[in-house]
mmCIF file of C-alpha atoms in Angstrom:
data_model
loop_
_atom_site.group_PDB
_atom_site.id
_atom_site.type_symbol
_atom_site.label_atom_id
_atom_site.label_comp_id
_atom_site.label_asym_id
_atom_site.label_seq_id
_atom_site.Cartn_x
_atom_site.Cartn_y
_atom_site.Cartn_z
ATOM 1 C CA MET A 1230 140.990 187.133 -68.297
ATOM 2 C CA GLY A 1231 137.228 187.392 -69.645
ATOM 3 C CA LYS A 1232 136.003 186.037 -66.396
ATOM 4 C CA ALA A 1233 137.800 188.715 -64.395
ATOM 5 C CA LYS A 1234 136.603 191.601 -66.582
ATOM 6 C CA GLY A 1235 133.114 190.094 -66.323
ATOM 7 C CA LYS A 1236 133.124 189.960 -62.572
ATOM 8 C CA ALA A 1237 134.557 193.445 -62.593
ATOM 9 C CA LYS A 1238 131.575 194.839 -64.701
ATOM 10 C CA GLN A 1239 129.177 193.151 -62.398
ATOM 11 C CA MET A 1240 130.742 194.780 -59.329
ATOM 12 C CA LYS A 1241 130.666 198.097 -61.017
ATOM 13 C CA GLY A 1242 127.174 197.606 -62.017
ATOM 14 C CA LYS A 1243 126.065 196.672 -58.508
ATOM 15 C CA MET A 1244 127.744 199.829 -57.190
ATOM 16 C CA LYS A 1245 126.193 201.947 -59.843
ATOM 17 C CA GLU A 1246 122.651 200.382 -59.040
ATOM 18 C CA GLY A 1247 123.014 201.079 -55.341
ATOM 19 C CA ALA A 1248 124.173 204.544 -55.870
ATOM 20 C CA GLY A 1249 121.187 205.111 -58.061
ATOM 21 C CA ARG A 1250 118.914 203.779 -55.591
ATOM 22 C CA VAL A 1251 120.361 205.925 -52.771
ATOM 23 C CA MET A 1252 120.170 209.083 -54.821
ATOM 24 C CA GLY A 1253 116.577 208.182 -56.194
ATOM 25 C CA ASP A 1254 118.012 208.002 -59.720
ATOM 26 C CA ARG A 1255 116.127 205.308 -61.517
ATOM 27 C CA SER A 1256 118.100 205.740 -64.753
ATOM 28 C CA MET A 1257 121.367 205.155 -62.855
ATOM 29 C CA GLU A 1258 119.727 202.179 -61.386
ATOM 30 C CA GLY A 1259 118.821 200.643 -64.722
ATOM 31 C CA GLU A 1260 122.244 201.321 -66.028
ATOM 32 C CA GLY A 1261 123.747 199.451 -63.118
ATOM 33 C CA ARG A 1262 121.405 196.487 -63.827
ATOM 34 C CA GLY A 1263 122.482 196.605 -67.382
ATOM 35 C CA GLU A 1264 126.147 196.533 -66.743
ATOM 36 C CA GLN A 1265 125.554 193.596 -64.275
ATOM 37 C CA LEU A 1266 123.870 191.705 -67.057
ATOM 38 C CA ALA A 1267 126.668 192.621 -69.542
ATOM 39 C CA GLY A 1268 129.265 191.392 -66.973
ATOM 40 C CA LYS A 1269 127.360 188.062 -66.493
ATOM 41 C CA ALA A 1270 127.108 187.523 -70.119
ATOM 42 C CA GLU A 1271 130.896 188.121 -70.626
ATOM 43 C CA GLU A 1272 131.689 185.800 -67.769
ATOM 44 C CA VAL A 1273 129.366 183.048 -69.251
ATOM 45 C CA ALA A 1274 130.971 183.632 -72.771
ATOM 46 C CA SER A 1275 134.384 183.237 -71.323
ATOM 47 C CA ARG A 1276 133.563 179.935 -69.429
ATOM 48 C CA ALA A 1277 131.942 178.454 -72.611
ATOM 49 C CA SER A 1278 135.005 179.491 -74.731
ATOM 50 C CA GLU A 1279 137.317 178.002 -72.015
ATOM 51 C CA HIS A 1280 135.194 174.661 -71.990
ATOM 52 C CA VAL A 1281 135.470 174.503 -75.666
ATOM 53 C CA ARG A 1282 139.257 174.998 -75.733
ATOM 54 C CA LYS A 1283 139.670 172.210 -73.046
ATOM 55 C CA SER A 1284 137.462 169.689 -74.869
ATOM 56 C CA GLY A 1285 139.837 170.162 -77.888
ATOM 57 C CA ARG A 1286 137.175 171.072 -80.473
#
């Protein structure tokens, strides 16, 4: 489930970054980039956790 939440957060961040760019709101653009990074981190952590579970450690 973490991978899906991470992907969703990345998509939300992309939309927010784009909206900020269109409106000329640099703060919103930055927030969007931050959300994308947080989503990517969540996705990677979920993959790592899944890998550890599968390896039996």
